[in-house]
Short mmCIF file of C-alpha atoms in Angstrom, two decimals:
data_model
loop_
_atom_site.label_atom_id
_atom_site.label_comp_id
_atom_site.label_asym_id
_atom_site.label_seq_id
_atom_site.Cartn_x
_atom_site.Cartn_y
_atom_site.Cartn_z
CA UNK A 1 1.65 17.95 0.43
CA UNK A 2 0.64 21.01 -1.62
CA UNK A 3 0.11 19.67 -5.13
CA UNK A 4 -0.55 23.19 -6.41
CA UNK A 5 3.21 23.73 -6.32
CA UNK A 6 3.43 21.28 -9.21
CA UNK A 7 2.71 22.30 -12.80
CA UNK A 8 1.24 20.65 -15.86
CA UNK A 9 1.73 22.53 -19.10
CA UNK A 10 -1.15 23.10 -21.49
CA UNK A 11 0.37 22.83 -24.97
CA UNK A 12 -1.72 23.49 -28.08
CA UNK A 13 -0.66 22.39 -31.55
CA UNK A 14 -1.37 24.17 -34.81
CA UNK A 15 0.62 25.31 -37.88
CA UNK A 16 1.47 28.51 -39.77
CA UNK A 17 -0.83 27.56 -42.66
CA UNK A 18 -3.88 29.20 -41.11
CA UNK A 19 -2.52 32.75 -40.84
CA UNK A 20 -2.07 35.17 -37.97
CA UNK A 21 -5.73 35.92 -37.34
CA UNK A 22 -6.63 32.25 -36.86
CA UNK A 23 -3.56 31.65 -34.70
CA UNK A 24 -4.56 34.58 -32.47
CA UNK A 25 -7.94 32.94 -31.92
CA UNK A 26 -6.25 29.59 -31.25
CA UNK A 27 -4.06 31.23 -28.58
CA UNK A 28 -7.03 33.02 -27.01
CA UNK A 29 -9.07 29.82 -26.85
CA UNK A 30 -6.13 27.90 -25.39
CA UNK A 31 -5.58 30.52 -22.71
CA UNK A 32 -9.24 30.36 -21.76
CA UNK A 33 -9.17 26.56 -21.44
CA UNK A 34 -5.90 26.55 -19.46
CA UNK A 35 -7.23 29.23 -17.11
CA UNK A 36 -10.45 27.29 -16.58
CA UNK A 37 -8.63 24.02 -15.90
CA UNK A 38 -6.33 25.76 -13.44
CA UNK A 39 -9.32 27.15 -11.55
CA UNK A 40 -11.29 23.87 -11.56
CA UNK A 41 -11.57 22.40 -8.07
CA UNK A 42 -11.10 18.92 -9.53
CA UNK A 43 -7.58 19.70 -10.80
CA UNK A 44 -5.10 19.56 -7.86
CA UNK A 45 -2.08 20.98 -9.70
CA UNK A 46 -1.33 24.27 -11.43
CA UNK A 47 -2.18 24.33 -15.14
CA UNK A 48 0.20 26.59 -17.05
CA UNK A 49 -0.63 27.94 -20.51
CA UNK A 50 2.16 27.64 -23.07
CA UNK A 51 2.28 29.45 -26.43
CA UNK A 52 0.89 27.57 -29.42
CA UNK A 53 3.49 25.32 -31.08
CA UNK A 54 3.51 25.57 -34.89
CA UNK A 55 6.80 24.05 -36.05
CA UNK A 56 9.14 21.15 -35.25
CA UNK A 57 11.54 23.58 -33.56
CA UNK A 58 8.87 25.09 -31.30
CA UNK A 59 7.58 21.63 -30.36
CA UNK A 60 11.07 20.31 -29.60
CA UNK A 61 12.04 23.32 -27.52
CA UNK A 62 8.81 23.28 -25.50
CA UNK A 63 9.18 19.61 -24.65
CA UNK A 64 12.87 20.04 -23.87
CA UNK A 65 11.96 22.85 -21.47
CA UNK A 66 9.29 20.67 -19.86
CA UNK A 67 11.82 17.88 -19.36
CA UNK A 68 14.22 20.19 -17.55
CA UNK A 69 11.71 22.20 -15.50
CA UNK A 70 11.63 20.64 -12.04
CA UNK A 71 8.08 21.64 -11.12
CA UNK A 72 6.63 20.51 -14.47
CA UNK A 73 5.22 17.02 -13.94
CA UNK A 74 3.46 16.53 -17.26
CA UNK A 75 1.91 17.94 -20.43
CA UNK A 76 -1.70 18.31 -21.52
CA UNK A 77 -1.64 18.33 -25.33
CA UNK A 78 -4.49 19.52 -27.56
CA UNK A 79 -4.65 20.07 -31.32
CA UNK A 80 -7.00 23.03 -31.79
CA UNK A 81 -6.53 22.90 -35.54
CA UNK A 82 -4.59 20.47 -37.72
CA UNK A 83 -0.96 20.10 -36.59
CA UNK A 84 0.90 17.83 -39.05
CA UNK A 85 2.24 15.08 -36.81
CA UNK A 86 5.64 14.66 -38.46
CA UNK A 87 6.44 17.98 -36.77
CA UNK A 88 6.03 16.23 -33.43
CA UNK A 89 8.47 13.35 -33.95
CA UNK A 90 11.56 15.08 -32.60
CA UNK A 91 9.79 16.44 -29.54
CA UNK A 92 7.95 13.24 -28.70
CA UNK A 93 11.20 11.28 -29.09
CA UNK A 94 12.80 13.18 -26.20
CA UNK A 95 9.66 13.43 -24.03
CA UNK A 96 10.41 12.37 -20.45
CA UNK A 97 7.29 13.62 -18.68
CA UNK A 98 3.81 12.05 -18.65
CA UNK A 99 1.42 13.23 -21.35
CA UNK A 100 -2.35 13.31 -21.53
CA UNK A 101 -3.98 13.92 -24.88
CA UNK A 102 -7.08 16.07 -24.33
CA UNK A 103 -9.41 15.41 -27.26
CA UNK A 104 -11.74 18.37 -26.95
CA UNK A 105 -12.84 21.50 -28.79
CA UNK A 106 -13.38 25.05 -27.66
CA UNK A 107 -17.10 25.21 -28.42
CA UNK A 108 -19.35 22.66 -26.79
CA UNK A 109 -22.10 22.78 -29.44
CA UNK A 110 -22.25 23.24 -33.19
CA UNK A 111 -23.63 26.75 -33.92
CA UNK A 112 -26.22 25.40 -36.30
CA UNK A 113 -27.45 28.71 -37.69
CA UNK A 114 -24.09 30.42 -38.19
CA UNK A 115 -21.54 27.69 -38.86
CA UNK A 116 -19.42 28.42 -41.95
CA UNK A 117 -16.05 27.42 -43.35
CA UNK A 118 -14.21 29.95 -41.20
CA UNK A 119 -15.62 28.22 -38.14
CA UNK A 120 -14.70 24.83 -39.58
CA UNK A 121 -11.11 25.89 -40.32
CA UNK A 122 -10.65 27.16 -36.79
CA UNK A 123 -12.28 24.26 -34.90
CA UNK A 124 -10.64 21.17 -36.36
CA UNK A 125 -9.90 19.13 -33.24
CA UNK A 126 -12.07 16.27 -34.47
CA UNK A 127 -9.45 15.37 -37.07
CA UNK A 128 -6.44 17.35 -35.81
CA UNK A 129 -6.31 15.18 -32.71
CA UNK A 130 -6.52 12.05 -34.81
CA UNK A 131 -3.38 13.06 -36.70
CA UNK A 132 -1.59 13.65 -33.40
CA UNK A 133 -2.92 10.41 -31.95
CA UNK A 134 -1.63 8.41 -34.90
CA UNK A 135 1.92 9.63 -34.37
CA UNK A 136 1.97 8.73 -30.69
CA UNK A 137 0.54 5.31 -31.46
CA UNK A 138 3.05 4.87 -34.30
CA UNK A 139 5.84 5.74 -31.85
CA UNK A 140 4.37 3.34 -29.23
CA UNK A 141 4.12 6.12 -26.62
CA UNK A 142 2.16 5.41 -23.45
CA UNK A 143 -0.24 8.25 -22.75
CA UNK A 144 -3.77 8.86 -21.58
CA UNK A 145 -6.50 10.00 -23.96
CA UNK A 146 -9.37 12.00 -22.48
CA UNK A 147 -12.32 12.77 -24.76
CA UNK A 148 -14.97 15.31 -23.90
CA UNK A 149 -15.66 19.02 -23.58
CA UNK A 150 -13.17 20.78 -21.33
CA UNK A 151 -15.93 22.01 -19.00
CA UNK A 152 -17.56 18.58 -18.62
CA UNK A 153 -17.19 17.30 -15.01
CA UNK A 154 -16.36 13.81 -16.29
CA UNK A 155 -13.51 15.23 -18.37
CA UNK A 156 -12.22 17.13 -15.34
CA UNK A 157 -12.37 13.98 -13.21
CA UNK A 158 -10.27 12.08 -15.75
CA UNK A 159 -7.72 14.89 -15.88
CA UNK A 160 -7.71 14.90 -12.08
CA UNK A 161 -6.82 11.19 -11.97
CA UNK A 162 -4.02 11.70 -14.50
CA UNK A 163 -2.62 14.76 -12.69
CA UNK A 164 -2.56 12.93 -9.36
CA UNK A 165 -0.85 9.93 -10.95
CA UNK A 166 1.70 12.30 -12.49
CA UNK A 167 2.33 13.82 -9.05
CA UNK A 168 3.01 10.37 -7.62
CA UNK A 169 5.28 9.49 -10.53
CA UNK A 170 7.17 12.77 -10.18
CA UNK A 171 7.68 12.11 -6.48
CA UNK A 172 9.42 8.80 -7.25
CA UNK A 173 12.04 10.45 -9.44
CA UNK A 174 15.22 10.62 -7.37
CA UNK A 175 13.43 9.40 -4.23
CA UNK A 176 15.33 7.40 -1.63
CA UNK A 177 13.96 4.56 0.50
CA UNK A 178 15.79 3.09 3.48
CA UNK A 179 15.81 -0.63 4.16
CA UNK A 180 16.82 -1.47 7.72
CA UNK A 181 18.22 -4.97 7.54
CA UNK A 182 17.16 -7.48 4.90
CA UNK A 183 13.75 -8.88 4.07
CA UNK A 184 12.05 -11.56 6.13
CA UNK A 185 13.97 -14.81 5.65
CA UNK A 186 12.88 -17.15 2.85
CA UNK A 187 10.02 -14.85 1.75
CA UNK A 188 9.80 -14.57 -2.04
CA UNK A 189 7.45 -11.75 -2.94
CA UNK A 190 9.20 -9.05 -0.89
CA UNK A 191 12.40 -9.69 -2.83
CA UNK A 192 13.04 -8.02 -6.17
CA UNK A 193 15.56 -6.39 -8.45
CA UNK A 194 16.47 -3.03 -6.89
CA UNK A 195 18.71 -2.12 -9.81
CA UNK A 196 15.91 -2.70 -12.30
CA UNK A 197 13.52 -0.79 -10.04
CA UNK A 198 15.80 2.24 -10.00
CA UNK A 199 16.14 2.11 -13.78
CA UNK A 200 12.39 1.70 -14.28
CA UNK A 201 10.92 3.80 -11.48
CA UNK A 202 13.58 6.38 -10.68
CA UNK A 203 13.88 5.71 -6.94
CA UNK A 204 16.73 4.03 -5.07
CA UNK A 205 16.64 1.51 -2.23
CA UNK A 206 19.67 1.03 -0.04
CA UNK A 207 20.20 -1.02 3.10
CA UNK A 208 21.28 0.42 6.45
CA UNK A 209 22.35 -1.62 9.43
CA UNK A 210 19.98 -1.54 12.36
CA UNK A 211 22.91 -0.22 14.38
CA UNK A 212 22.95 2.93 12.24
CA UNK A 213 19.37 3.56 13.30
CA UNK A 214 19.93 2.60 16.95
CA UNK A 215 22.70 5.18 17.18
CA UNK A 216 20.26 7.91 16.20
CA UNK A 217 17.52 6.53 18.44
CA UNK A 218 19.88 6.58 21.43
CA UNK A 219 20.74 10.23 20.77
CA UNK A 220 17.17 11.41 21.40
CA UNK A 221 16.83 13.57 24.50
CA UNK A 222 14.37 13.24 27.36
CA UNK A 223 12.97 16.67 26.51
CA UNK A 224 12.15 15.53 22.97
CA UNK A 225 10.47 12.44 24.39
CA UNK A 226 8.45 14.51 26.86
CA UNK A 227 7.08 16.62 24.01
CA UNK A 228 6.11 13.64 21.86
CA UNK A 229 4.51 11.74 24.77
CA UNK A 230 2.36 14.82 25.42
CA UNK A 231 1.32 14.69 21.76
CA UNK A 232 0.36 11.04 22.19
CA UNK A 233 -1.75 11.93 25.21
CA UNK A 234 -3.53 14.72 23.31
CA UNK A 235 -4.09 12.77 20.09
CA UNK A 236 -5.12 9.30 21.27
CA UNK A 237 -6.97 7.47 24.02
CA UNK A 238 -4.12 6.04 26.07
CA UNK A 239 -4.43 2.70 27.79
CA UNK A 240 -4.39 3.23 31.59
CA UNK A 241 -1.07 1.40 31.99
CA UNK A 242 0.68 3.86 29.65
CA UNK A 243 -0.07 6.99 31.68
CA UNK A 244 2.68 8.71 33.62
CA UNK A 245 3.37 6.93 36.88
CA UNK A 246 1.93 3.63 35.65
CA UNK A 247 3.94 0.46 35.16
CA UNK A 248 4.17 0.60 31.34
CA UNK A 249 4.76 4.33 30.88
CA UNK A 250 8.43 3.62 30.20
CA UNK A 251 7.40 1.53 27.18
CA UNK A 252 5.48 4.50 25.81
CA UNK A 253 8.56 6.66 26.23
CA UNK A 254 10.68 4.04 24.45
CA UNK A 255 8.18 3.97 21.57
CA UNK A 256 8.44 7.77 21.38
CA UNK A 257 12.24 7.53 21.37
CA UNK A 258 12.08 5.09 18.44
CA UNK A 259 9.70 7.33 16.49
CA UNK A 260 11.89 10.39 17.04
CA UNK A 261 15.00 8.45 16.04
CA UNK A 262 13.39 7.09 12.89
CA UNK A 263 12.02 10.49 11.92
CA UNK A 264 15.43 12.09 12.44
CA UNK A 265 17.15 9.39 10.38
CA UNK A 266 14.66 9.79 7.53
CA UNK A 267 14.76 13.58 7.57
CA UNK A 268 18.55 13.75 7.72
CA UNK A 269 18.88 11.31 4.82
CA UNK A 270 16.06 12.90 2.79
CA UNK A 271 14.25 9.56 2.58
CA UNK A 272 10.62 9.25 1.47
CA UNK A 273 9.96 5.89 3.07
CA UNK A 274 11.45 2.88 4.79
CA UNK A 275 11.03 -0.76 5.63
CA UNK A 276 12.21 -2.90 8.54
CA UNK A 277 11.86 -6.48 9.72
CA UNK A 278 11.15 -8.08 13.07
CA UNK A 279 13.96 -10.57 12.33
CA UNK A 280 16.55 -7.80 12.61
CA UNK A 281 16.01 -5.71 15.75
CA UNK A 282 19.43 -5.89 17.39
CA UNK A 283 19.76 -2.96 19.77
CA UNK A 284 16.06 -2.01 19.55
CA UNK A 285 13.93 -2.33 22.66
CA UNK A 286 10.72 -3.01 20.72
CA UNK A 287 9.51 -3.34 17.15
CA UNK A 288 8.50 0.07 15.77
CA UNK A 289 4.71 0.05 15.92
CA UNK A 290 3.26 3.45 16.62
CA UNK A 291 6.37 4.93 15.00
CA UNK A 292 5.63 3.30 11.65
CA UNK A 293 1.94 4.20 11.92
CA UNK A 294 2.59 7.87 12.63
CA UNK A 295 5.37 8.20 10.07
CA UNK A 296 2.97 6.90 7.45
CA UNK A 297 0.49 9.43 8.75
CA UNK A 298 3.11 12.09 8.01
CA UNK A 299 3.38 10.95 4.40
CA UNK A 300 6.24 8.45 4.52
CA UNK A 301 6.00 5.17 2.67
CA UNK A 302 6.27 2.04 4.79
CA UNK A 303 5.97 -1.72 4.51
CA UNK A 304 7.04 -4.44 6.89
CA UNK A 305 9.45 -7.33 6.55
CA UNK A 306 11.85 -5.63 4.15
CA UNK A 307 9.18 -5.05 1.49
CA UNK A 308 10.68 -2.02 -0.26
CA UNK A 309 8.38 -2.24 -3.30
CA UNK A 310 5.26 -1.78 -1.18
CA UNK A 311 6.90 0.96 0.87
CA UNK A 312 7.56 2.92 -2.33
CA UNK A 313 4.03 2.22 -3.58
CA UNK A 314 2.45 3.47 -0.33
CA UNK A 315 4.45 6.68 -0.65
CA UNK A 316 3.29 7.22 -4.23
CA UNK A 317 -0.32 6.56 -3.23
CA UNK A 318 -0.06 9.08 -0.41
CA UNK A 319 1.18 11.72 -2.84
CA UNK A 320 -1.57 10.90 -5.32
CA UNK A 321 -4.23 11.13 -2.60
CA UNK A 322 -2.98 14.41 -1.12
CA UNK A 323 -5.84 16.71 -0.18
CA UNK A 324 -8.57 14.09 -0.68
CA UNK A 325 -10.72 12.80 2.18
CA UNK A 326 -9.60 9.40 3.44
CA UNK A 327 -6.17 7.88 3.72
CA UNK A 328 -3.64 5.42 2.36
CA UNK A 329 -1.86 2.69 4.28
CA UNK A 330 0.32 -0.38 4.22
CA UNK A 331 -2.01 -3.38 4.41
CA UNK A 332 -2.11 -7.17 4.45
CA UNK A 333 -4.90 -9.65 3.78
CA UNK A 334 -4.82 -11.43 7.13
CA UNK A 335 -7.79 -13.75 7.60
CA UNK A 336 -11.13 -14.61 5.97
CA UNK A 337 -14.79 -14.76 6.96
CA UNK A 338 -16.51 -17.41 4.82
CA UNK A 339 -20.06 -16.95 6.09
CA UNK A 340 -22.44 -17.86 3.23
CA UNK A 341 -23.66 -14.69 1.56
CA UNK A 342 -21.35 -12.50 3.63
CA UNK A 343 -17.75 -13.29 2.66
CA UNK A 344 -15.24 -10.83 4.13
CA UNK A 345 -11.50 -10.19 4.32
CA UNK A 346 -9.99 -8.95 7.56
CA UNK A 347 -7.03 -6.75 6.68
CA UNK A 348 -4.43 -5.88 9.29
CA UNK A 349 -0.77 -6.29 10.13
CA UNK A 350 1.13 -7.03 13.31
CA UNK A 351 1.19 -3.36 14.25
CA UNK A 352 1.73 -1.07 11.31
CA UNK A 353 -1.49 0.26 9.77
CA UNK A 354 -1.58 4.02 9.07
CA UNK A 355 -3.76 6.19 11.27
CA UNK A 356 -4.94 8.10 8.17
CA UNK A 357 -7.57 5.39 7.55
CA UNK A 358 -8.86 5.34 11.15
CA UNK A 359 -12.56 5.76 11.79
CA UNK A 360 -12.52 7.98 14.87
CA UNK A 361 -9.91 8.57 17.54
CA UNK A 362 -7.43 5.68 17.78
CA UNK A 363 -6.57 3.93 21.02
CA UNK A 364 -2.91 3.82 22.04
CA UNK A 365 -2.25 0.45 23.63
CA UNK A 366 0.52 -1.98 24.50
CA UNK A 367 0.26 -5.75 24.05
CA UNK A 368 2.59 -8.73 23.71
CA UNK A 369 3.88 -9.64 20.25
CA UNK A 370 4.61 -13.29 19.77
CA UNK A 371 7.43 -12.75 17.28
CA UNK A 372 10.62 -10.72 17.23
CA UNK A 373 11.80 -11.57 20.73
CA UNK A 374 11.62 -7.99 22.01
CA UNK A 375 9.63 -6.05 24.59
CA UNK A 376 5.89 -5.55 24.11
CA UNK A 377 5.43 -2.83 21.46
CA UNK A 378 3.12 0.19 21.64
CA UNK A 379 0.66 0.56 18.79
CA UNK A 380 -2.49 2.38 17.68
CA UNK A 381 -5.65 0.29 17.59
CA UNK A 382 -8.69 1.30 15.52
CA UNK A 383 -11.27 0.24 12.98
CA UNK A 384 -11.29 1.69 9.48
CA UNK A 385 -14.19 3.49 7.87
CA UNK A 386 -16.60 1.80 5.46
CA UNK A 387 -16.74 2.74 1.79
CA UNK A 388 -15.14 2.07 -1.61
CA UNK A 389 -11.41 1.36 -1.58
CA UNK A 390 -8.65 -0.38 -3.50
CA UNK A 391 -5.79 -2.74 -2.72
CA UNK A 392 -2.72 -2.40 -4.93
CA UNK A 393 0.41 -4.52 -5.20
CA UNK A 394 3.60 -4.26 -7.24
CA UNK A 395 5.31 -7.58 -7.91
CA UNK A 396 8.52 -8.42 -9.74
CA UNK A 397 7.69 -10.96 -12.44
CA UNK A 398 11.33 -11.46 -13.42
CA UNK A 399 11.08 -9.86 -16.86
CA UNK A 400 8.81 -6.98 -15.80
CA UNK A 401 6.95 -5.38 -12.91
CA UNK A 402 3.21 -5.92 -12.57
CA UNK A 403 0.85 -3.50 -10.80
CA UNK A 404 -2.20 -5.42 -9.61
CA UNK A 405 -5.29 -3.66 -8.26
CA UNK A 406 -8.41 -5.10 -6.62
CA UNK A 407 -11.41 -2.83 -6.15
CA UNK A 408 -13.06 -3.56 -2.79
CA UNK A 409 -15.85 -2.29 -0.56
CA UNK A 410 -14.88 -1.73 3.07
CA UNK A 411 -17.63 -2.48 5.58
CA UNK A 412 -18.20 -1.50 9.18
CA UNK A 413 -17.47 -4.29 11.70
CA UNK A 414 -20.61 -6.08 12.79
CA UNK A 415 -18.94 -7.40 15.94
CA UNK A 416 -16.51 -6.04 18.48
CA UNK A 417 -12.95 -7.39 18.40
CA UNK A 418 -11.93 -6.93 22.05
CA UNK A 419 -9.02 -9.39 21.92
CA UNK A 420 -7.51 -8.28 18.59
CA UNK A 421 -5.09 -5.47 19.54
CA UNK A 422 -4.27 -4.18 16.05
CA UNK A 423 -5.63 -1.66 13.58
CA UNK A 424 -7.87 -3.41 11.07
CA UNK A 425 -10.31 -3.06 8.20
CA UNK A 426 -12.99 -5.38 6.82
CA UNK A 427 -13.76 -5.46 3.11
CA UNK A 428 -15.57 -7.38 0.39
CA UNK A 429 -13.43 -7.92 -2.72
CA UNK A 430 -14.99 -7.28 -6.11
CA UNK A 431 -16.52 -8.90 -8.03
CA UNK A 432 -16.96 -11.46 -5.24
CA UNK A 433 -14.76 -13.24 -2.72
CA UNK A 434 -14.07 -16.38 -4.76
CA UNK A 435 -13.35 -14.58 -8.02
CA UNK A 436 -11.42 -11.72 -6.45
CA UNK A 437 -9.13 -13.85 -4.32
CA UNK A 438 -8.61 -16.46 -7.04
CA UNK A 439 -7.74 -13.78 -9.58
CA UNK A 440 -5.29 -12.16 -7.14
CA UNK A 441 -3.51 -15.47 -6.61
CA UNK A 442 -3.54 -16.27 -10.34
CA UNK A 443 -1.84 -12.90 -10.95
CA UNK A 444 0.82 -13.53 -8.29
CA UNK A 445 -0.30 -10.60 -6.15
CA UNK A 446 1.64 -10.08 -2.93
CA UNK A 447 0.24 -10.51 0.57
CA UNK A 448 1.35 -6.92 1.22
CA UNK A 449 -0.56 -4.09 -0.43
CA UNK A 450 -1.14 -0.39 -0.51
CA UNK A 451 -4.70 0.21 0.68
CA UNK A 452 -6.46 3.41 -0.36
CA UNK A 453 -9.74 5.03 0.60
CA UNK A 454 -9.37 7.96 -1.81
CA UNK A 455 -7.81 6.58 -4.98
CA UNK A 456 -9.43 4.53 -7.72
CA UNK A 457 -8.25 2.00 -10.25
CA UNK A 458 -8.08 4.85 -12.78
CA UNK A 459 -5.36 6.59 -10.76
CA UNK A 460 -3.38 3.38 -10.60
CA UNK A 461 -3.85 2.55 -14.29
CA UNK A 462 -2.59 6.00 -15.25
CA UNK A 463 0.34 5.54 -12.89
CA UNK A 464 1.23 2.16 -14.44
CA UNK A 465 1.13 3.72 -17.90
CA UNK A 466 3.55 6.44 -16.79
CA UNK A 467 5.88 3.81 -15.36
CA UNK A 468 5.57 1.67 -18.49
CA UNK A 469 4.64 -1.44 -16.51
CA UNK A 470 1.92 -4.07 -16.74
CA UNK A 471 -1.43 -3.25 -15.14
CA UNK A 472 -3.99 -5.87 -14.11
CA UNK A 473 -7.39 -4.97 -12.64
CA UNK A 474 -9.74 -7.12 -10.56
CA UNK A 475 -12.98 -5.17 -10.47
CA UNK A 476 -16.74 -5.38 -10.54
CA UNK A 477 -16.85 -6.90 -14.03
CA UNK A 478 -13.93 -9.33 -13.73
CA UNK A 479 -14.51 -12.78 -15.16
CA UNK A 480 -11.90 -15.26 -13.95
CA UNK A 481 -11.66 -17.09 -17.29
CA UNK A 482 -11.16 -13.82 -19.17
CA UNK A 483 -8.74 -12.52 -16.52
CA UNK A 484 -6.53 -15.59 -16.83
CA UNK A 485 -6.48 -15.12 -20.59
CA UNK A 486 -5.44 -11.48 -20.14
CA UNK A 487 -2.53 -12.61 -17.99
CA UNK A 488 -1.48 -15.07 -20.70
CA UNK A 489 -1.72 -12.37 -23.38
CA UNK A 490 0.33 -10.03 -21.22
CA UNK A 491 2.96 -12.73 -20.82
CA UNK A 492 3.29 -12.94 -24.59
CA UNK A 493 3.30 -9.15 -24.97
CA UNK A 494 6.09 -8.60 -22.46
CA UNK A 495 8.26 -11.32 -23.98
#
């Protein structure tokens, strides 16, 4: 995904009071900052300079244009001088794109020996931004505030997180996700209000009968299968039984047929993700394993067991992480290691963990699956790399959606797992196992998550702000008593 095709507009506020000469300097400074941000390697999107806005009409028209420009995913706003905030009411009232308030100034340092009132009149961000900030707070507008000089690497990193979150949010608008069958029977957390989700998030989820998919799968030609099987052979270490002429090669070909059918269905319907369930496989020879893994590797969202919320979240995380080292995947907390002083979570799923988080070349294997009642499915088996990561979950709380994030540290396996034929990752939850897991359960976090090696809690917090939903963080400084109080306060706030 080329995020440079997306734009954020750099909009500077001022007023006519200062005269043409000052406004020319404001415009020149703004162009310099916008050009620098656009060239910064930390900023993944295109930063577009917009003329200085100096009146309610100019502000309204600029924001209206941003709302209706498809490639514009957000606005960076800066008050170079003093821009009376009542001028902004009309524009901010119609704002439909994310906004970050950059609280900066053109000069980094005070020019101690030459500073005069002309300099002071021109460089008024210190109080101009406060006027602007008051109006957004008065209007209860969710936005991000970034304070610091525009060349400071920390400032650029914060703008990077916001821009990536805006890209993920933009990708959700008008997105379609396919749900093959229903969710796993009697499961609570994978349910949710799809109507409310479409109103809140902008994406739609609709169900398709498994027969609709099977029809496409059965239309795949042998030539198409031959080509994809060759790709499997080139990309992975195939189990001996899957090679041509061996007794399970036909299963590999069937897995390829399923992947090609799924990909065709998703491409033809312009879907950005999907979910399925092993309780609804009528007409399928095997549960999609390698198909789901590779489709995620191509950027599609996925979650098992009918979990459309996590499928959509995985897609958004993939967009946000585009171009960064590491990957994003559907994940599940599967089993624990309670060794004193070395508590660990083993994350995995039956089959469907994305190859983007693999540490090294995956193995392509076939093994029995004790559920689903179908033929043994083909899947990719690998360990994940060590390093900082996050687990994120969106849950439907009935009166609101909650985005819950746990910061974790993935670790390299200390033992081989020769009899566990699934992709997997080991991690230590922050701040520790007991606090992290207890806080997750207190917050009602799902057993399904989006796992990321390249995003941080800042990306997810910015994303939650854009969506206007609750955000809860379990991190290095989390205190369980305080965290439970925060959940109680949030409950009161959202009522």
